[in-house]
Amino acid sequence: MKPLKTTLTVLLLSLLSQACVYEDEFETSHGSSEKYDWNERYEKTPTPDSKLHLYLPTTPNAAPSPLILILPGGCYAYHAKDYEGTNWVPFVLKSGYAAAVLEYDLPWGNPDSPIDHVNRTISYLKNTSELNIDPEHIGIMGFSAGGHLASLISTQTDKDSRPAFQVLFYPITSMEDKHTNTFTHKVCRENLLGTSPSSSLKAKYSSYLNIDPNTPPAFIAVGNKDNTVSVENSYAYIDALNQNNIKNTIIIAPKGDHGYIEWSNLTNVRQTLRKWLTDQLSPEENQTIQKEAH
C-alpha cells in the first residue's frame, strides 16, 4: 500500500480523556459555548442577505480577517442553525477567524439552489472591500448535509471560487447506493435530488467522485458509531483526496455518533482543529504526516 497524505488521529474516549480539560474554555454540559468574551472584539455585522449571519472584528484599521463560513446540517429540509451554526461562532473567533453562518437556500426541487446561494455568499465576502475580509483565507465548515454542501463547493466550483480549506463534520459525500445501501443518506438524497434520481445525477452530486487537484485541504471529524451517515462517506472522500495528493486530516472517534450532542465535549477535537486552522494561515509550514491507512 502506498503512503497516504493523511494525518490520522484516533480519539480514545475513555473516562479519563473525557474529563481532561486542556484550555479551561469550554462549557462542560451545554453546547459549544466557550468562556470567551468575543463580543468585546467582534460584532454581528448587518448584510444584504438576512440568511447570512456575519461576525467581524471591531478593531479599526486592522489587517484583513480570515473567515470561516459555517453551513449547518438539517437533511436539506431545515437548518440546525444553533448547535451546528451559531454555537460554533465563539470557537471560530477564538481561533483567529471572523465567522459567518449561512442559512442556505433549501433545494425544494432545485439541487443547485443551495450551491448557488453559497457561491453568491462567498463572492460577496470576497469582493465587498468594506468588510475587510482576506479573500485568500476564506474557509468553509459544514455538518452532515451542510458537510455535503461544503464538499460540493470545494469540488464543483471553479478554481478561483473555491474556499481555501474545508472542515467537514460527519459529512455525506455520496448520493450513490453502495455497501448494502448504507453509503448515502437516502432522506437527504431525496430532499436534494428527488425520489428517482438518475445515475448521472447521483454521480454529479457525489462529491467524492469530483475531487481534483484544485480541491482545497480538508479536515474531517467522524465517529465510528455513526448510525445516521455511514463513515464510508468520509473514507471514500479521504481516499479520493489522497489519490489527488490533497493534504487532509481525519479524526476518527471510535465511540463517536452522529450529530452535535455526541461531539459537544470533545475538547480533543477542538484542540486538533484549532491547530489545523492556525496551520492554514501559514500553509507552507503545515507539514502533513504520511501514514498507512488500514
Short mmCIF file of C-alpha atoms in Angstrom, two decimals:
data_model
loop_
_atom_site.label_atom_id
_atom_site.label_comp_id
_atom_site.label_asym_id
_atom_site.label_seq_id
_atom_site.Cartn_x
_atom_site.Cartn_y
_atom_site.Cartn_z
CA MET A 1 0.00 0.00 0.00
CA LYS A 2 1.46 3.34 -0.99
CA PRO A 3 1.83 6.16 1.59
CA LEU A 4 -1.19 8.39 2.02
CA LYS A 5 -1.17 12.12 2.55
CA THR A 6 -3.48 11.83 5.54
CA THR A 7 -2.92 12.91 9.10
CA LEU A 8 -4.87 10.32 11.08
CA THR A 9 -5.92 10.94 14.68
CA VAL A 10 -7.86 8.36 16.66
CA LEU A 11 -9.51 9.61 19.84
CA LEU A 12 -9.68 7.11 22.67
CA LEU A 13 -12.74 8.29 24.51
CA SER A 14 -12.08 6.86 27.93
CA LEU A 15 -13.47 8.42 31.08
CA LEU A 16 -10.07 9.97 31.68
CA SER A 17 -9.88 11.63 28.28
CA GLN A 18 -13.45 12.89 28.52
CA ALA A 19 -12.69 14.51 31.85
CA CYS A 20 -9.50 16.18 30.66
CA VAL A 21 -9.78 19.95 30.10
CA TYR A 22 -6.92 21.41 28.07
CA GLU A 23 -7.69 25.13 27.92
CA ASP A 24 -10.46 25.54 30.50
CA GLU A 25 -12.50 27.37 27.90
CA PHE A 26 -15.39 25.06 27.14
CA GLU A 27 -18.67 24.69 28.93
CA THR A 28 -18.81 21.10 30.19
CA SER A 29 -22.52 20.46 29.91
CA HIS A 30 -24.30 22.66 27.39
CA GLY A 31 -23.29 23.26 23.83
CA SER A 32 -20.04 24.56 22.41
CA SER A 33 -20.23 27.96 24.09
CA GLU A 34 -16.76 28.98 25.19
CA LYS A 35 -15.74 31.01 28.21
CA TYR A 36 -14.51 33.78 25.95
CA ASP A 37 -15.98 37.27 25.77
CA TRP A 38 -15.72 37.56 22.00
CA ASN A 39 -18.32 40.38 21.98
CA GLU A 40 -15.57 42.75 23.08
CA ARG A 41 -13.60 42.21 19.86
CA TYR A 42 -16.22 41.09 17.37
CA GLU A 43 -19.68 42.25 16.46
CA LYS A 44 -22.53 40.94 14.36
CA THR A 45 -22.46 42.87 11.10
CA PRO A 46 -25.61 43.52 9.03
CA THR A 47 -25.61 42.11 5.49
CA PRO A 48 -27.97 42.42 2.50
CA ASP A 49 -28.84 38.74 2.96
CA SER A 50 -30.99 38.12 6.04
CA LYS A 51 -29.90 34.46 5.97
CA LEU A 52 -26.24 35.38 6.40
CA HIS A 53 -25.10 35.99 9.99
CA LEU A 54 -21.70 37.69 9.94
CA TYR A 55 -19.33 38.34 12.85
CA LEU A 56 -16.40 40.69 12.17
CA PRO A 57 -13.62 42.23 14.29
CA THR A 58 -14.36 45.60 15.89
CA THR A 59 -10.72 46.73 15.84
CA PRO A 60 -10.41 49.70 13.43
CA ASN A 61 -7.83 49.61 10.64
CA ALA A 62 -6.98 46.01 11.39
CA ALA A 63 -5.44 43.75 8.78
CA PRO A 64 -7.95 41.86 6.63
CA SER A 65 -9.50 38.97 8.56
CA PRO A 66 -9.53 35.34 7.51
CA LEU A 67 -13.05 33.95 7.72
CA ILE A 68 -14.86 30.63 8.11
CA LEU A 69 -18.29 30.21 6.53
CA ILE A 70 -20.38 27.72 8.56
CA LEU A 71 -23.07 25.59 6.91
CA PRO A 72 -25.39 23.83 9.40
CA GLY A 73 -26.85 20.40 8.75
CA GLY A 74 -30.54 19.57 8.59
CA CYS A 75 -31.03 16.91 5.89
CA TYR A 76 -31.70 19.62 3.26
CA ALA A 77 -35.06 20.14 4.97
CA TYR A 78 -34.19 22.66 7.70
CA HIS A 79 -31.12 24.25 9.33
CA ALA A 80 -29.66 23.11 12.66
CA LYS A 81 -28.54 26.72 12.91
CA ASP A 82 -27.80 26.76 16.63
CA TYR A 83 -25.86 23.62 17.56
CA GLU A 84 -24.28 23.29 14.10
CA GLY A 85 -24.12 27.01 13.42
CA THR A 86 -24.02 29.95 15.80
CA ASN A 87 -22.86 27.82 18.75
CA TRP A 88 -19.60 27.34 16.87
CA VAL A 89 -19.01 31.07 16.33
CA PRO A 90 -17.06 31.60 19.60
CA PHE A 91 -14.71 28.74 18.71
CA VAL A 92 -14.08 30.16 15.24
CA LEU A 93 -13.46 33.67 16.60
CA LYS A 94 -11.12 32.39 19.30
CA SER A 95 -9.21 30.57 16.57
CA GLY A 96 -8.37 33.89 14.90
CA TYR A 97 -11.01 33.94 12.18
CA ALA A 98 -14.07 36.05 11.52
CA ALA A 99 -17.20 33.92 11.30
CA ALA A 100 -20.29 33.65 9.13
CA VAL A 101 -23.26 31.30 9.45
CA LEU A 102 -25.41 30.82 6.35
CA GLU A 103 -28.97 29.51 6.33
CA TYR A 104 -28.53 28.45 2.73
CA ASP A 105 -31.47 28.09 0.36
CA LEU A 106 -33.06 24.66 0.60
CA PRO A 107 -33.46 22.69 -2.65
CA TRP A 108 -37.24 22.38 -2.97
CA GLY A 109 -36.82 20.64 -6.31
CA ASN A 110 -33.69 22.52 -7.43
CA PRO A 111 -30.47 20.84 -6.22
CA ASP A 112 -28.37 23.76 -7.46
CA SER A 113 -30.21 26.27 -5.28
CA PRO A 114 -28.12 25.76 -2.10
CA ILE A 115 -24.90 25.64 -4.15
CA ASP A 116 -25.74 28.89 -5.90
CA HIS A 117 -26.56 30.58 -2.59
CA VAL A 118 -23.22 29.58 -1.07
CA ASN A 119 -21.34 30.71 -4.18
CA ARG A 120 -23.07 34.10 -4.08
CA THR A 121 -22.21 34.41 -0.41
CA ILE A 122 -18.53 33.60 -0.95
CA SER A 123 -18.40 36.13 -3.78
CA TYR A 124 -19.95 38.77 -1.51
CA LEU A 125 -17.47 38.03 1.28
CA LYS A 126 -14.51 38.11 -1.10
CA ASN A 127 -15.43 41.21 -3.06
CA THR A 128 -17.01 43.59 -0.51
CA SER A 129 -13.98 45.64 0.49
CA GLU A 130 -15.61 47.38 3.45
CA LEU A 131 -15.92 44.04 5.21
CA ASN A 132 -12.10 43.85 5.28
CA ILE A 133 -12.03 40.09 4.77
CA ASP A 134 -8.94 38.38 3.41
CA PRO A 135 -10.20 36.80 0.15
CA GLU A 136 -7.32 34.31 0.10
CA HIS A 137 -8.25 32.85 3.50
CA ILE A 138 -11.97 32.10 3.38
CA GLY A 139 -12.61 28.55 4.52
CA ILE A 140 -15.82 26.55 4.77
CA MET A 141 -17.16 24.35 7.60
CA GLY A 142 -20.14 22.03 7.28
CA PHE A 143 -22.00 19.47 9.35
CA SER A 144 -23.80 16.40 7.96
CA ALA A 145 -25.87 17.69 5.00
CA GLY A 146 -24.06 21.01 5.45
CA GLY A 147 -20.85 18.99 5.18
CA HIS A 148 -22.11 17.59 1.90
CA LEU A 149 -22.81 21.10 0.65
CA ALA A 150 -19.37 22.29 1.81
CA SER A 151 -17.76 19.38 -0.04
CA LEU A 152 -19.72 20.23 -3.22
CA ILE A 153 -18.49 23.84 -3.00
CA SER A 154 -14.95 22.51 -2.57
CA THR A 155 -15.13 20.22 -5.58
CA GLN A 156 -17.64 21.61 -8.10
CA THR A 157 -16.99 25.34 -8.32
CA ASP A 158 -14.32 26.91 -10.49
CA LYS A 159 -10.81 27.15 -9.09
CA ASP A 160 -10.99 30.86 -8.22
CA SER A 161 -14.26 30.45 -6.32
CA ARG A 162 -13.28 27.52 -4.16
CA PRO A 163 -12.66 28.02 -0.44
CA ALA A 164 -9.12 27.98 0.93
CA PHE A 165 -9.90 24.89 3.02
CA GLN A 166 -12.79 22.68 4.10
CA VAL A 167 -13.80 21.40 7.55
CA LEU A 168 -16.33 18.56 7.41
CA PHE A 169 -18.08 17.03 10.41
CA TYR A 170 -19.68 13.61 9.76
CA PRO A 171 -20.35 14.61 6.12
CA ILE A 172 -22.36 12.97 3.38
CA THR A 173 -20.15 12.74 0.31
CA SER A 174 -22.11 10.26 -1.83
CA MET A 175 -25.55 10.11 -3.39
CA GLU A 176 -24.93 6.53 -4.52
CA ASP A 177 -26.18 3.18 -3.25
CA LYS A 178 -23.24 1.09 -2.18
CA HIS A 179 -22.22 -1.14 0.69
CA THR A 180 -25.67 -2.62 1.39
CA ASN A 181 -27.35 0.73 0.79
CA THR A 182 -25.61 2.47 3.69
CA PHE A 183 -23.32 4.67 1.61
CA THR A 184 -25.68 7.58 1.04
CA HIS A 185 -28.31 9.07 3.33
CA LYS A 186 -31.48 8.33 1.43
CA VAL A 187 -33.66 11.03 3.00
CA CYS A 188 -31.05 13.72 2.28
CA ARG A 189 -30.72 12.42 -1.26
CA GLU A 190 -34.46 12.52 -1.77
CA ASN A 191 -34.66 16.05 -0.37
CA LEU A 192 -31.87 17.16 -2.69
CA LEU A 193 -32.40 15.14 -5.87
CA GLY A 194 -35.96 13.83 -5.70
CA THR A 195 -37.31 10.33 -5.37
CA SER A 196 -35.85 8.75 -8.53
CA PRO A 197 -32.60 10.47 -9.49
CA SER A 198 -30.69 9.16 -12.48
CA SER A 199 -27.29 7.53 -12.12
CA SER A 200 -25.66 10.56 -13.73
CA LEU A 201 -27.39 12.92 -11.29
CA LYS A 202 -26.30 10.83 -8.31
CA ALA A 203 -22.73 10.85 -9.60
CA LYS A 204 -22.77 14.61 -10.18
CA TYR A 205 -23.70 15.31 -6.56
CA SER A 206 -21.36 12.70 -5.09
CA SER A 207 -18.54 14.98 -4.07
CA TYR A 208 -16.03 12.19 -3.55
CA LEU A 209 -16.24 11.43 -7.29
CA ASN A 210 -15.46 15.04 -8.23
CA ILE A 211 -12.27 15.72 -6.29
CA ASP A 212 -9.46 17.06 -8.45
CA PRO A 213 -6.01 18.62 -7.87
CA ASN A 214 -7.66 22.01 -7.22
CA THR A 215 -9.67 20.71 -4.26
CA PRO A 216 -8.66 22.53 -1.04
CA PRO A 217 -7.13 20.83 2.02
CA ALA A 218 -9.61 19.04 4.25
CA PHE A 219 -10.16 18.38 7.96
CA ILE A 220 -12.75 15.66 8.65
CA ALA A 221 -14.16 14.53 12.00
CA VAL A 222 -16.24 11.37 12.06
CA GLY A 223 -17.46 8.78 14.57
CA ASN A 224 -17.20 5.04 14.01
CA LYS A 225 -20.57 4.57 15.75
CA ASP A 226 -22.41 6.91 13.39
CA ASN A 227 -25.63 5.09 12.52
CA THR A 228 -27.08 8.05 10.61
CA VAL A 229 -24.44 8.82 7.97
CA SER A 230 -22.14 5.93 7.15
CA VAL A 231 -18.47 6.58 7.86
CA GLU A 232 -17.88 5.13 4.37
CA ASN A 233 -18.71 8.65 3.13
CA SER A 234 -15.68 10.07 4.91
CA TYR A 235 -13.39 7.18 3.97
CA ALA A 236 -14.29 7.48 0.29
CA TYR A 237 -13.65 11.23 0.39
CA ILE A 238 -10.27 10.79 2.10
CA ASP A 239 -9.26 8.11 -0.42
CA ALA A 240 -10.10 10.43 -3.31
CA LEU A 241 -8.18 13.29 -1.68
CA ASN A 242 -5.15 11.04 -1.34
CA GLN A 243 -5.40 9.96 -4.96
CA ASN A 244 -5.19 13.64 -5.93
CA ASN A 245 -2.40 14.46 -3.44
CA ILE A 246 -4.62 16.82 -1.42
CA LYS A 247 -3.48 17.34 2.17
CA ASN A 248 -6.03 16.15 4.69
CA THR A 249 -6.53 15.29 8.32
CA ILE A 250 -9.16 12.90 9.63
CA ILE A 251 -10.17 12.43 13.25
CA ILE A 252 -11.93 9.13 13.97
CA ALA A 253 -13.73 8.85 17.29
CA PRO A 254 -14.20 5.10 17.93
CA LYS A 255 -17.30 5.71 20.05
CA GLY A 256 -18.46 8.87 18.27
CA ASP A 257 -22.00 9.07 16.96
CA HIS A 258 -23.74 11.46 14.59
CA GLY A 259 -24.76 14.98 15.47
CA TYR A 260 -23.71 17.71 17.81
CA ILE A 261 -24.75 16.32 21.18
CA GLU A 262 -22.30 13.42 21.00
CA TRP A 263 -19.43 15.73 19.96
CA SER A 264 -20.13 18.67 22.25
CA ASN A 265 -17.46 17.96 24.88
CA LEU A 266 -14.68 16.52 22.75
CA THR A 267 -12.05 19.12 23.54
CA ASN A 268 -9.52 16.83 21.83
CA VAL A 269 -11.27 17.52 18.53
CA ARG A 270 -11.30 21.26 19.06
CA GLN A 271 -7.64 21.38 20.05
CA THR A 272 -6.62 19.44 16.96
CA LEU A 273 -8.88 21.53 14.74
CA ARG A 274 -7.64 24.82 16.18
CA LYS A 275 -4.04 23.85 15.49
CA TRP A 276 -5.03 22.81 11.95
CA LEU A 277 -6.80 26.13 11.35
CA THR A 278 -3.72 28.01 12.52
CA ASP A 279 -1.65 26.00 10.07
CA GLN A 280 -3.95 27.04 7.20
CA LEU A 281 -2.88 30.64 7.68
CA SER A 282 0.72 29.55 7.03
CA PRO A 283 0.30 26.57 4.69
CA GLU A 284 3.98 26.43 3.83
CA GLU A 285 4.60 25.47 7.45
CA ASN A 286 1.84 22.86 7.52
CA GLN A 287 3.60 19.52 7.35
CA THR A 288 1.32 16.59 6.63
CA ILE A 289 2.22 13.22 8.10
CA GLN A 290 2.27 10.38 5.61
CA LYS A 291 0.69 7.34 7.19
CA GLU A 292 -0.55 3.98 6.05
CA ALA A 293 -4.29 3.54 6.47
CA HIS A 294 -5.66 0.17 7.47
#
